[in-house]
Tab-separated table of C-alpha atoms in Angstrom:
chain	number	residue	atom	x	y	z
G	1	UNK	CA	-255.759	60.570	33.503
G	2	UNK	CA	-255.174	57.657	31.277
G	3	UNK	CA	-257.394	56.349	28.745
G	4	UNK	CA	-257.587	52.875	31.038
G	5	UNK	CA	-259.003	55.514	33.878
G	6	UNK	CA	-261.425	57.012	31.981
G	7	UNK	CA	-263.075	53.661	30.570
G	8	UNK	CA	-262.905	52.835	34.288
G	9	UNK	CA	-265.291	55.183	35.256
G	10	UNK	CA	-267.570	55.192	32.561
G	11	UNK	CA	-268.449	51.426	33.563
G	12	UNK	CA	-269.260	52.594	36.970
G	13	UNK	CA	-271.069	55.057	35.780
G	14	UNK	CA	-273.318	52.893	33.847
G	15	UNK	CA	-273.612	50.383	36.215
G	16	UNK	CA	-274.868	52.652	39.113
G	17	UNK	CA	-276.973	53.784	36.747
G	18	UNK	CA	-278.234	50.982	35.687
G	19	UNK	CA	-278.224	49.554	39.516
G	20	UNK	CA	-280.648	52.418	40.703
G	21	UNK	CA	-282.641	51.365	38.209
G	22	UNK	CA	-283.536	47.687	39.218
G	23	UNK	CA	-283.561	48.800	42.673
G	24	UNK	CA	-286.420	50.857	41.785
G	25	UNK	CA	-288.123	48.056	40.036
G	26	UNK	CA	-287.715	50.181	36.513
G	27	UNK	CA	-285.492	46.929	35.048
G	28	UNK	CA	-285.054	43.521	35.994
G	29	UNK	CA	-281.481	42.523	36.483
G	30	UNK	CA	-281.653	39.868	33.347
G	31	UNK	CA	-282.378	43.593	31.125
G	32	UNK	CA	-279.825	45.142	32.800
G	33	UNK	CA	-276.674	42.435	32.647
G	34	UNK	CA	-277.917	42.334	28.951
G	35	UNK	CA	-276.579	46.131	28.518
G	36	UNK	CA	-273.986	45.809	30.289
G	37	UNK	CA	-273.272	42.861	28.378
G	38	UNK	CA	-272.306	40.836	31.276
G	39	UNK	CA	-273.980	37.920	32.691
G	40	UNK	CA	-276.342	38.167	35.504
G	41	UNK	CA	-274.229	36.171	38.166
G	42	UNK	CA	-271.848	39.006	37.281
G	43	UNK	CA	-274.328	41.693	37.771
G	44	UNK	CA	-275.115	40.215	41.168
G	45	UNK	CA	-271.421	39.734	41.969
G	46	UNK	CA	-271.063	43.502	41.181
G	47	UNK	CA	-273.926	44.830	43.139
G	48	UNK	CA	-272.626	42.972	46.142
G	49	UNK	CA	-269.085	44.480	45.984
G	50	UNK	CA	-270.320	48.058	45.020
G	51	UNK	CA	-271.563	48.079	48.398
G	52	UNK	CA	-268.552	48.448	50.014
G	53	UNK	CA	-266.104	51.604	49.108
G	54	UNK	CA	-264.404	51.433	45.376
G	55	UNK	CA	-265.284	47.931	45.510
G	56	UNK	CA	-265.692	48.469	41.308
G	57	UNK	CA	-262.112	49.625	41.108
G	58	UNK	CA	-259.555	48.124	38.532
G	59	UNK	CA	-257.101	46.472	40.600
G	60	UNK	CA	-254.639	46.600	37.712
G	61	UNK	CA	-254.715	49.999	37.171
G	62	UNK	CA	-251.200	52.036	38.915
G	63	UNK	CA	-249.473	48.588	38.484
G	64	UNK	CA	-246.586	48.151	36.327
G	65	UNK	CA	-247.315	45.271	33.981
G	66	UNK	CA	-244.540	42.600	34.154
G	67	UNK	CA	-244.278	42.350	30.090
G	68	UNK	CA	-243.257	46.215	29.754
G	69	UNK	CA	-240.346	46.960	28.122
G	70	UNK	CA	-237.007	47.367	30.062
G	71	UNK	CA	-236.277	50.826	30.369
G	72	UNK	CA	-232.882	50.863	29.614
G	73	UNK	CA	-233.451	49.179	26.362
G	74	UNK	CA	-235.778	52.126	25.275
G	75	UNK	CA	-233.199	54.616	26.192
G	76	UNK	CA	-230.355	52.749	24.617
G	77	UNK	CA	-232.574	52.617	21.449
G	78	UNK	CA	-233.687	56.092	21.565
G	79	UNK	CA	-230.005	57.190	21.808
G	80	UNK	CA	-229.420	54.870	18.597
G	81	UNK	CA	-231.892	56.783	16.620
G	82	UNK	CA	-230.952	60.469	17.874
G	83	UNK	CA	-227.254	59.861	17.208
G	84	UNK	CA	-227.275	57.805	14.048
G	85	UNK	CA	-230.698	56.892	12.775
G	86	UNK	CA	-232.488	60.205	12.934
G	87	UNK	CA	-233.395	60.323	8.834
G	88	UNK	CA	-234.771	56.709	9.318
G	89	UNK	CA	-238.501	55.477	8.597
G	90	UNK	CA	-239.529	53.645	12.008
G	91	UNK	CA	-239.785	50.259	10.465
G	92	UNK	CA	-235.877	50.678	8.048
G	93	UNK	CA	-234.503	51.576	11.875
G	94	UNK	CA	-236.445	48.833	13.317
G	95	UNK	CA	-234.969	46.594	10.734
G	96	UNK	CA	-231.296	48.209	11.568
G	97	UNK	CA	-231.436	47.487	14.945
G	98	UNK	CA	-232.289	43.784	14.915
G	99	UNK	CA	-229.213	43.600	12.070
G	100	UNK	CA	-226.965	45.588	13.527
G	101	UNK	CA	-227.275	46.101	17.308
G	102	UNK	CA	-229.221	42.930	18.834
G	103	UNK	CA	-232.664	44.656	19.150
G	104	UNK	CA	-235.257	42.499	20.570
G	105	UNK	CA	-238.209	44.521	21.298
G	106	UNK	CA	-241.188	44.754	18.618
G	107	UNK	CA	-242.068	47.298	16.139
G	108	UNK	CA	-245.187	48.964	17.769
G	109	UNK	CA	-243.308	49.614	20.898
G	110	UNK	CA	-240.474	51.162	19.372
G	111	UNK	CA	-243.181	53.102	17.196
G	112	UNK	CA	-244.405	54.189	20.596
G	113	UNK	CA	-241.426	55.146	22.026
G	114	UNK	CA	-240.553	57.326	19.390
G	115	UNK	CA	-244.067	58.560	19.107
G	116	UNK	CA	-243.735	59.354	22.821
G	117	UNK	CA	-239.945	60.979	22.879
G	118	UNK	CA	-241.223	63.443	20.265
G	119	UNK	CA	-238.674	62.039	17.982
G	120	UNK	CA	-241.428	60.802	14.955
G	121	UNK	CA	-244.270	62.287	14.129
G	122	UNK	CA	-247.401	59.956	13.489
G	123	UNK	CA	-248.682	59.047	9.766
G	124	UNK	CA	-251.846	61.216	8.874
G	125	UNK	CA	-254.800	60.093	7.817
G	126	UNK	CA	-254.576	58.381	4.026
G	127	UNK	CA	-256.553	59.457	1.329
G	128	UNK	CA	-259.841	58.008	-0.168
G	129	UNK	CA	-259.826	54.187	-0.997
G	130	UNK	CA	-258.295	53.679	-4.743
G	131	UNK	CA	-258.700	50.304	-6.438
G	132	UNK	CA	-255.353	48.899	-7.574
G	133	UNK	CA	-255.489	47.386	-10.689
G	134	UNK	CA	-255.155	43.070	-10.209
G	135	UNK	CA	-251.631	42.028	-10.474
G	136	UNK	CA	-250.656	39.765	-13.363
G	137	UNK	CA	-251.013	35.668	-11.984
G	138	UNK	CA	-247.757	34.657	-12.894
G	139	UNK	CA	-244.071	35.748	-12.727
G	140	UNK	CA	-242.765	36.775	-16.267
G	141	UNK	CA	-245.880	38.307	-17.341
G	142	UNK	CA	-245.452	41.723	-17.165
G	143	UNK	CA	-242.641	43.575	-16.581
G	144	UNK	CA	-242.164	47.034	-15.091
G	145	UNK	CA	-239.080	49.332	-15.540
G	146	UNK	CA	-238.689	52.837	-14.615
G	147	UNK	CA	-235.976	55.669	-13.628
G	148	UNK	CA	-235.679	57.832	-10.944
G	149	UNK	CA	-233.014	60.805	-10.587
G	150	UNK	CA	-232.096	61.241	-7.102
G	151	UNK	CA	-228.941	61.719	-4.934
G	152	UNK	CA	-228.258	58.363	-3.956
G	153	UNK	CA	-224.374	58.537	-3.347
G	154	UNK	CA	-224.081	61.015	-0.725
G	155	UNK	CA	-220.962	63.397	-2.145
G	156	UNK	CA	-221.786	62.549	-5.774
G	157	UNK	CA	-224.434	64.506	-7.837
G	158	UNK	CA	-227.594	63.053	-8.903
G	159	UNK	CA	-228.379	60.084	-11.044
G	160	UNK	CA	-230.653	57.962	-12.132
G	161	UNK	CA	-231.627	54.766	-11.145
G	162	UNK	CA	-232.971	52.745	-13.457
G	163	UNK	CA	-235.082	49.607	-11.945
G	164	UNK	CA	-237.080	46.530	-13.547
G	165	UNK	CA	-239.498	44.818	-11.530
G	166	UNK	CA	-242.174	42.372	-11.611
G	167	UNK	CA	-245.672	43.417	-11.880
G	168	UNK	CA	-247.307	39.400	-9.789
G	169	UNK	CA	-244.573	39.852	-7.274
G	170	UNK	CA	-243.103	43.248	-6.628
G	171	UNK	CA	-239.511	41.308	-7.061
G	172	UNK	CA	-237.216	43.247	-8.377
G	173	UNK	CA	-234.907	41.706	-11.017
G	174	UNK	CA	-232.162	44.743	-12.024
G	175	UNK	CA	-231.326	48.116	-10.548
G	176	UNK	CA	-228.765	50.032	-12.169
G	177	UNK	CA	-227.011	53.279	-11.348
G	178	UNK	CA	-226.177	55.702	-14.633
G	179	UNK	CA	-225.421	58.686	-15.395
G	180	UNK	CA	-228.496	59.434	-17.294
G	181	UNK	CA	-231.655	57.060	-18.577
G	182	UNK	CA	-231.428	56.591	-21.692
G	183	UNK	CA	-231.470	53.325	-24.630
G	184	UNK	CA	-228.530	52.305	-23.569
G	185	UNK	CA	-228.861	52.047	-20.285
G	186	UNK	CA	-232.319	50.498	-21.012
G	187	UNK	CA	-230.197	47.951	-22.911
G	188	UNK	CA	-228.171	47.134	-19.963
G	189	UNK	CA	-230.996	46.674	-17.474
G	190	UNK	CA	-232.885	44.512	-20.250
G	191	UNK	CA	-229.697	42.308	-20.725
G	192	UNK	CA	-229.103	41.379	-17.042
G	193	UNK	CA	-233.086	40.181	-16.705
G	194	UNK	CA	-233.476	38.019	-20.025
G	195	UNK	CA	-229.580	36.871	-19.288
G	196	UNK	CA	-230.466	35.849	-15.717
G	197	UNK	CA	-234.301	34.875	-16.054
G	198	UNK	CA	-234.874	34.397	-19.646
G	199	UNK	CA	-237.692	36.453	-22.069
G	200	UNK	CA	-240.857	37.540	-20.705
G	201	UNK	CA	-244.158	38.652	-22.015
G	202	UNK	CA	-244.931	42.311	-21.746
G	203	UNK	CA	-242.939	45.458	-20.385
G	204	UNK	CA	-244.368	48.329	-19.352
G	205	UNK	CA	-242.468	51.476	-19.652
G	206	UNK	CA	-243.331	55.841	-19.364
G	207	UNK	CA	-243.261	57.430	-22.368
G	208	UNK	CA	-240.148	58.640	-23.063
G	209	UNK	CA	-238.623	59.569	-26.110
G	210	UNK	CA	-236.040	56.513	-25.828
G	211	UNK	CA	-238.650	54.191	-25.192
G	212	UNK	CA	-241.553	55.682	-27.571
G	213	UNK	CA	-241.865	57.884	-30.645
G	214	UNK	CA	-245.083	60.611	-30.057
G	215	UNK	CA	-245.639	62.516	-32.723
G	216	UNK	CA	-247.171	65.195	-30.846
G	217	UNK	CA	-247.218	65.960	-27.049
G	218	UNK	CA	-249.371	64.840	-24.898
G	219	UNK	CA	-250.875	62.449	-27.218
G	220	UNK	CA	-250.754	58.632	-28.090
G	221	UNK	CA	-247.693	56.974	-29.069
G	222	UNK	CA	-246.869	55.884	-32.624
G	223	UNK	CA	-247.605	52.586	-33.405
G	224	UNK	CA	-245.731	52.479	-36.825
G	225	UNK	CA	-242.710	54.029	-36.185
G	226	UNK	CA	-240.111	52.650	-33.353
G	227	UNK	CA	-237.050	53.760	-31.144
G	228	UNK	CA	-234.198	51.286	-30.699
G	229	UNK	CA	-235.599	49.434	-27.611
G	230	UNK	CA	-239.148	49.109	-29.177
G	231	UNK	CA	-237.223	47.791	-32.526
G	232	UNK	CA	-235.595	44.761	-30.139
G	233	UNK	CA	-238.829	44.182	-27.977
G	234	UNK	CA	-240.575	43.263	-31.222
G	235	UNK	CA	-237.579	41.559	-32.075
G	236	UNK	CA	-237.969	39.349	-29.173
G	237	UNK	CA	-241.531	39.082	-29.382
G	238	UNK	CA	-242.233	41.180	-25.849
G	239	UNK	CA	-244.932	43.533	-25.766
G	240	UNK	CA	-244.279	46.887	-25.129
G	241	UNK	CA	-247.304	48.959	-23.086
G	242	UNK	CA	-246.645	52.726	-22.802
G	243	UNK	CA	-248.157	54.130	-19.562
G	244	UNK	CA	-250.136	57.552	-19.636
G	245	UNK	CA	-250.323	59.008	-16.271
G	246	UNK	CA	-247.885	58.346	-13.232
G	247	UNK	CA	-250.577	56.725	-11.115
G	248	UNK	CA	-250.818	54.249	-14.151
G	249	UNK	CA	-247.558	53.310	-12.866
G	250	UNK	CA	-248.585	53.540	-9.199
G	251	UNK	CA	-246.473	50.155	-8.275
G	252	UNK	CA	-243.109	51.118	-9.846
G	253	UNK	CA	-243.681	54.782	-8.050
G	254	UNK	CA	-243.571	53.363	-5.110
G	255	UNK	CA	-241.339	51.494	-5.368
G	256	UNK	CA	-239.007	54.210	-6.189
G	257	UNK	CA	-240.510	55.850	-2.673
G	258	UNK	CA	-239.408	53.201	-1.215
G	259	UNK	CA	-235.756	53.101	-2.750
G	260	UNK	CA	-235.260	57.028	-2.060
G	261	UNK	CA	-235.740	56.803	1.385
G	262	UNK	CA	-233.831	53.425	1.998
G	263	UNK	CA	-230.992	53.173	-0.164
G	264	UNK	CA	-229.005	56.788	0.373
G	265	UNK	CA	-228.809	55.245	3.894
G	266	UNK	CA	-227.692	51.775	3.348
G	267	UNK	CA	-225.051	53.135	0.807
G	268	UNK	CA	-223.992	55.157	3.204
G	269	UNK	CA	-223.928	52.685	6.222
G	270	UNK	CA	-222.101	50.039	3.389
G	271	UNK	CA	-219.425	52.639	2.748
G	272	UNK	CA	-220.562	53.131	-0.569
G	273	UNK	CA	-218.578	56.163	-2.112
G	274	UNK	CA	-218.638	55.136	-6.134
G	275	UNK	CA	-221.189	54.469	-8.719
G	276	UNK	CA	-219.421	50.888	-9.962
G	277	UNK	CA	-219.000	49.983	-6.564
G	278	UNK	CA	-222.721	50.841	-5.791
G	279	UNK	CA	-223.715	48.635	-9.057
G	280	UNK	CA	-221.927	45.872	-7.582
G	281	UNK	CA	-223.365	46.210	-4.032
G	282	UNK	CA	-226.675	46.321	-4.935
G	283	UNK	CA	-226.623	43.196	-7.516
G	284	UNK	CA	-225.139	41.194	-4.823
G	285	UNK	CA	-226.402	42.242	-1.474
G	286	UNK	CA	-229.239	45.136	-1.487
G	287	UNK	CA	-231.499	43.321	-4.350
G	288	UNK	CA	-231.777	39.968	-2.513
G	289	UNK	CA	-232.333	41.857	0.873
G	290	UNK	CA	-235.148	43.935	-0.645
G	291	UNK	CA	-236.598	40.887	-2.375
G	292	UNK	CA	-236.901	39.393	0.728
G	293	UNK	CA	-238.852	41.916	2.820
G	294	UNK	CA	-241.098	43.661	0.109
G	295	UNK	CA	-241.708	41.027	-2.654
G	296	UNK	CA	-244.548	39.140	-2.022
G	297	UNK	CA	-246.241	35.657	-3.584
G	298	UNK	CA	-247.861	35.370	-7.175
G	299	UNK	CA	-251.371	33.955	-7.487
G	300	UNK	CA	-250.050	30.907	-9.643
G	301	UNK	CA	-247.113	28.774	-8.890
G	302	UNK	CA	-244.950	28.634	-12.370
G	303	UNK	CA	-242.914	31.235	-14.660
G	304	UNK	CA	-244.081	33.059	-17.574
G	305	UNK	CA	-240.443	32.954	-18.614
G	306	UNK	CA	-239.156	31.655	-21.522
G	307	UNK	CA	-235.193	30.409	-22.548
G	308	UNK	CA	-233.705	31.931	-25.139
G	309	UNK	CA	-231.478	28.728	-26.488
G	310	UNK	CA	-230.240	30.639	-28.965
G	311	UNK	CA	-229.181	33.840	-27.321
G	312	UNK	CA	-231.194	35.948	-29.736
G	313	UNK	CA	-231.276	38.607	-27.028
G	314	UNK	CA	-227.191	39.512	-27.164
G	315	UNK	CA	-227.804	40.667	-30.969
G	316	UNK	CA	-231.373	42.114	-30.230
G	317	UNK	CA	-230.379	44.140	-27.265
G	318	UNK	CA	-228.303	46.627	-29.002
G	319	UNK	CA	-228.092	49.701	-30.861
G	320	UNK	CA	-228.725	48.700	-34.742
G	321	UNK	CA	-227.489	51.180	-37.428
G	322	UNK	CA	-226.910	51.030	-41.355
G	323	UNK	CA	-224.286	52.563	-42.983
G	324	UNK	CA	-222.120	52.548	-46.292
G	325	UNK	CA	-218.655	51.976	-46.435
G	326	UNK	CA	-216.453	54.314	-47.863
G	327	UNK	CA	-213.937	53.787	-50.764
G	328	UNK	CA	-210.717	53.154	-48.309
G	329	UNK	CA	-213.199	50.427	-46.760
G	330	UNK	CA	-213.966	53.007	-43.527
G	331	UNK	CA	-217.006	53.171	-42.220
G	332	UNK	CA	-217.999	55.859	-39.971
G	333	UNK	CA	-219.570	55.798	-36.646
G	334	UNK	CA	-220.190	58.013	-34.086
G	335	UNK	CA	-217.363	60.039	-34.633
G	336	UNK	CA	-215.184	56.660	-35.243
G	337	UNK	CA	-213.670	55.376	-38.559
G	338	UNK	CA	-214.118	51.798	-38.421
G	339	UNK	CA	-211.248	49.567	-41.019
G	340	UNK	CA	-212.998	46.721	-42.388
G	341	UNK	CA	-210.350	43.967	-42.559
G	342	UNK	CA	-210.003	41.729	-45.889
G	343	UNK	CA	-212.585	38.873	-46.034
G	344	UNK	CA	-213.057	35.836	-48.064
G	345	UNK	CA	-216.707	36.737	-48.861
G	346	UNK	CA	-215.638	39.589	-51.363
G	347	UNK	CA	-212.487	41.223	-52.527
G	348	UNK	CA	-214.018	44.865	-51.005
G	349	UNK	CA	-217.175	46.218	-49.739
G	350	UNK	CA	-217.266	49.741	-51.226
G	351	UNK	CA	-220.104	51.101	-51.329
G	352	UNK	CA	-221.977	47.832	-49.686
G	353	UNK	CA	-224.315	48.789	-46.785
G	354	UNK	CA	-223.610	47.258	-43.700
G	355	UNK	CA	-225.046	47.203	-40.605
G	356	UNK	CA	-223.481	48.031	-37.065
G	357	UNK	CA	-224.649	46.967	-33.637
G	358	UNK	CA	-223.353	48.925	-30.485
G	359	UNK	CA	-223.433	47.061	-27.708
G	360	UNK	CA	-224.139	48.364	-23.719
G	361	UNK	CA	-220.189	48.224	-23.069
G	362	UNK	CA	-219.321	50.206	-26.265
G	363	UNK	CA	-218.209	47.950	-28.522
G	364	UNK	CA	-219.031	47.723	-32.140
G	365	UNK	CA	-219.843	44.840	-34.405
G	366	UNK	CA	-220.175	45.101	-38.255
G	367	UNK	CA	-222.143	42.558	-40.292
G	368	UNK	CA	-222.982	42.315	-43.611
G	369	UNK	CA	-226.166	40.431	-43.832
G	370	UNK	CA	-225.464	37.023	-41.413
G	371	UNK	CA	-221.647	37.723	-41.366
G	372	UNK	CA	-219.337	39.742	-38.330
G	373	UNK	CA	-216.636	41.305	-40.788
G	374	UNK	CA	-215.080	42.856	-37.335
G	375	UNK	CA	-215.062	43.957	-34.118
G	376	UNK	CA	-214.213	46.801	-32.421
G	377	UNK	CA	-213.780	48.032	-28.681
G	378	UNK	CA	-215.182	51.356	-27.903
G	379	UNK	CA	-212.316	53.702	-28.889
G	380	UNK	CA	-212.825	52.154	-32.647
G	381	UNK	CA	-209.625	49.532	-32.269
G	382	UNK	CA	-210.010	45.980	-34.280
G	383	UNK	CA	-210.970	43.345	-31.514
G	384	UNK	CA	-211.314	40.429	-33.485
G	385	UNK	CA	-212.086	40.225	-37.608
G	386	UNK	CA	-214.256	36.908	-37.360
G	387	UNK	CA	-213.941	36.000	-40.581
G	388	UNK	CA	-215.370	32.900	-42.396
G	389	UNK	CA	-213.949	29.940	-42.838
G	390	UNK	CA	-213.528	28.858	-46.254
G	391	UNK	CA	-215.917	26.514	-48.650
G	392	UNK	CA	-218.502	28.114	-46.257
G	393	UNK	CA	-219.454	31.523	-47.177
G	394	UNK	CA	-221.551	30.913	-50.724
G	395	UNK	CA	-223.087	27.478	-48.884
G	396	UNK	CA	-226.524	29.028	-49.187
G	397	UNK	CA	-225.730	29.772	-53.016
G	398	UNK	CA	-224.646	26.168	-54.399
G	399	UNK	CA	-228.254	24.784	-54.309
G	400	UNK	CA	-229.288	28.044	-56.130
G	401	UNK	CA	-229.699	28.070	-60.290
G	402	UNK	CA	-227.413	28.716	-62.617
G	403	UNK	CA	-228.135	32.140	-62.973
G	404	UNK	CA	-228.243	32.572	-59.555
G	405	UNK	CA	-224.729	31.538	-59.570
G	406	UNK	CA	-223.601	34.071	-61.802
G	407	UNK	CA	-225.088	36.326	-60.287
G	408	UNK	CA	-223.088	35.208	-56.849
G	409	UNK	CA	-219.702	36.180	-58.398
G	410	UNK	CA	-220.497	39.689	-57.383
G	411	UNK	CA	-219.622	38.952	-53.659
G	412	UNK	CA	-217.258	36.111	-53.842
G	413	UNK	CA	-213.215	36.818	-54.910
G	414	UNK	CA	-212.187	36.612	-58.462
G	415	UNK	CA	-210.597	32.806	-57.987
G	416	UNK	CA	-213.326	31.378	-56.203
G	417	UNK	CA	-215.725	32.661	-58.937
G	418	UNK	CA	-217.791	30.024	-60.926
G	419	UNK	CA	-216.599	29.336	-64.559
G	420	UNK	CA	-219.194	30.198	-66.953
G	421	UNK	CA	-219.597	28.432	-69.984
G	422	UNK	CA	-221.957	29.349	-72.611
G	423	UNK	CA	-223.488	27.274	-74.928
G	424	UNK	CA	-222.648	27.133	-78.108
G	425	UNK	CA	-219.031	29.196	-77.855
G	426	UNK	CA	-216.816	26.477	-77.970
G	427	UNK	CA	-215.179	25.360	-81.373
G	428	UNK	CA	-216.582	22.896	-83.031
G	429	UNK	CA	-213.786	20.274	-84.428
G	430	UNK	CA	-212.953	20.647	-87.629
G	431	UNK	CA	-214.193	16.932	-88.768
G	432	UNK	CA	-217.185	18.287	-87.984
G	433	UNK	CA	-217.713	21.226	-89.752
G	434	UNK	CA	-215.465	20.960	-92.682
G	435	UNK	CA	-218.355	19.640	-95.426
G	436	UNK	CA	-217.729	16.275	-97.240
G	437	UNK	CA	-216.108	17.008	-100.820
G	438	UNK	CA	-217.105	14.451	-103.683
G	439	UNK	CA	-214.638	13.330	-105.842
G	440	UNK	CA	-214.324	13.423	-109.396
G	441	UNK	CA	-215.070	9.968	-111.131
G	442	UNK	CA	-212.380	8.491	-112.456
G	443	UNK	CA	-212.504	7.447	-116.142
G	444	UNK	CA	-210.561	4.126	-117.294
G	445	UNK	CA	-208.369	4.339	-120.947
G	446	UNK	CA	-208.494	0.680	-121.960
């Protein structure tokens, strides 16, 4: 008996009930529509055709309706998901079949379908109501990046995924595949969004050791001392917010539930075998496709983002390291012995400390102070020496004081070294410092 059935003959229930009742005088029929909810006309109406045998009956009921769902449709797409779909959510394989095989019935009756086949199970029951914490009102406000290890290649081991999102939209602006989270992959992610969208406000990260320094476990981050990435966020001027509890992060988690369920199988349906072909599929095709169906409006119309004119972020967004160079003019890094080339700013730099920024792709940059002496690609070879032109290296020390100027000589070649003259050294001529001589007076013999 179907739930339709059963509703069926609780309503005649109640009304012969109700029926015997203002036959008996115990209710008037204006009391007894009111229960039933129906108007009195109607009550009449249904007195008159109880009378006669199952004149209450629900002519509908045993029909088939003439919207229902064309049976072979629901066995084609039950087929579908038994033979190829059988790891998919109901809604990613409702969204398959619309893409992929012209699908035109609804969600809820494919939900039903499969409910009915045996082939899903339904959701349980959700846990007590938890307030989410107000999204930011504007795009660029916060940001939200997080990793996730997980087998998303199938054939490949795990790796992580490393994702940035926004915290008024749920849009997510970079997803990267590496072979392990870390600052330089942090770097990577952080490059594409401020390249692409510009600087934001605030980003709010875990607390892992690349991202924060605790002192001890379990406890607050420093605020004094700072990894690489919190050395360029402050750079930048973006605020950095460590979270202290996963559900603190509640968005970007599930997000990431999200992602582990859907993108193993869209990889795999895209013929995705290799991690730089999976970066490059998911920049250009899975990103805009899961903007579209999960991101949602902010409160305020506008952008919290900011241009960087000056591309402060390329020099920011980097591993930054001192060192001092060697006597052959080496300088040693990670395992590499970096050349310096000659430069025009001084005949050497023994001993000078300079300071090296490794970049996402590997390649090295040395400056000293404002100036690239060199660059080199990742296996430590001489890309390009960038060296100034001349007249302009010691510009900012020509409006400086004399002294100053002296002082300058220590970082400029021997030749292009200001002539000192000191007061007072040069030889005086000698009409000047021979002293007049009188003469003896002559005497006159007459």
């Amino acid at each position: 008996m179907g739930t339709a059935s059963i509703h069926e003959g609780v309503r005649r229930m109640r009304f012969s009930d109700l029926l015997d009742r203002t036959e008996a005088k115990e209710l008037t029929q204006e009391a007894a529509s009111e229960v039933l909810g129906i108007s009195v006309r109607t009550f009449q109406r249904w007195a008159e055709r109880y009378e006669a045998d199952d004149g209450l009956v629900d002519r509908r009921l045993g029909r088939r309706s003439p919207r229902r769902a064309p049976e072979e449709e629901l066995e084609r797409m039950l087929a579908l998901y038994r033979d190829k779909y059988a790891d998919f959510t109901v809604k990613h394989f409702h969204e398959q079949m619309q893409k992929r095989h012209d699908y035109v019935l609804g969600y809820t009756v494919t939900k039903l379908a499969l409910h009915a086949a045996g082939l899903v199970r339904k959701a349980p029951k959700r846990s007590a109501h938890r307030k989410k914490r107000p999204r930011r009102p504007l795009r660029g406000m916060l940001l939200h990046q997080d990793g996730s290890r997980h087998v998303w290649i199938e054939g490949l081991p795990a790796r992580d995924l490393i994702v940035t999102m926004d915290d008024a939209t749920s849009e997510v602006y970079s997803m990267v595949l590496v072979e392990e989270e870390g600052t330089a992959s942090t770097f990577q992610a952080l490059r594409e969004v401020i390249g692409e969208h510009g600087l934001f406000c605030a980003l709010y990260t875990d607390r892992g050791s690349h991202y924060f320094l605790t002192p001890k476990a379990g406890e607050k981050v420093s605020k004094t001392q700072q990894t690489q990435v919190g050395r360029a966020l402050s750079h930048l001027g973006i605020e950095h917010i460590a979270a202290y509890s996963p559900q603190a992060r509640g968005r970007s988690e599930r997000v990431f539930g999200t992602l582990q369920d859907r993108l193993p199988k869209e990889l795999r349906l895209a013929g995705i075998t290799t991690v730089e072909a999976a970066n490059a599929w998911l920049k250009a095709h899975y990103i805009p496709g899961h903007n579209a169906a999960f991101a949602i409006k902010p409160e305020q119309e506008g952008s919290a983002f900011v241009a960087d004119r000056h591309e402060a972020w390329r020099e920011a967004l980097c591993v930054i390291e001192e060192r001092t160079v060697a006597n052959d003019n080496i300088v040693a890094w990670n395992g590499r012995r970096l050349q310096l080339p000659q430069s025009r700013l001084r005949p050497h730099f023994v001993k000078a400390v300079v300071r090296l920024h490794e970049y996402p792709d590997g390649t090295v940059s040395v400056f000293l102070g404002p100036h690239r002496l060199a660059m080199f690609s990742a296996n430590g070879q001489q890309i390009s020496p960038d060296a100034p032109q001349p007249g302009s290296v010691l510009g900012a020390v020509k409006d400086k004081p004399w002294r100053a100027r002296k002082r300058a000589s220590l970082t400029a070649p021997a030749r292009a070294a200001v002539k000192i003259v000191r007061v007072g050294a040069e030889k005086r001529a000698s009409s000047r410092t021979k002293k007049l001589t009188k003469s003896p007076p002559t005497i006159s013999l007459a």
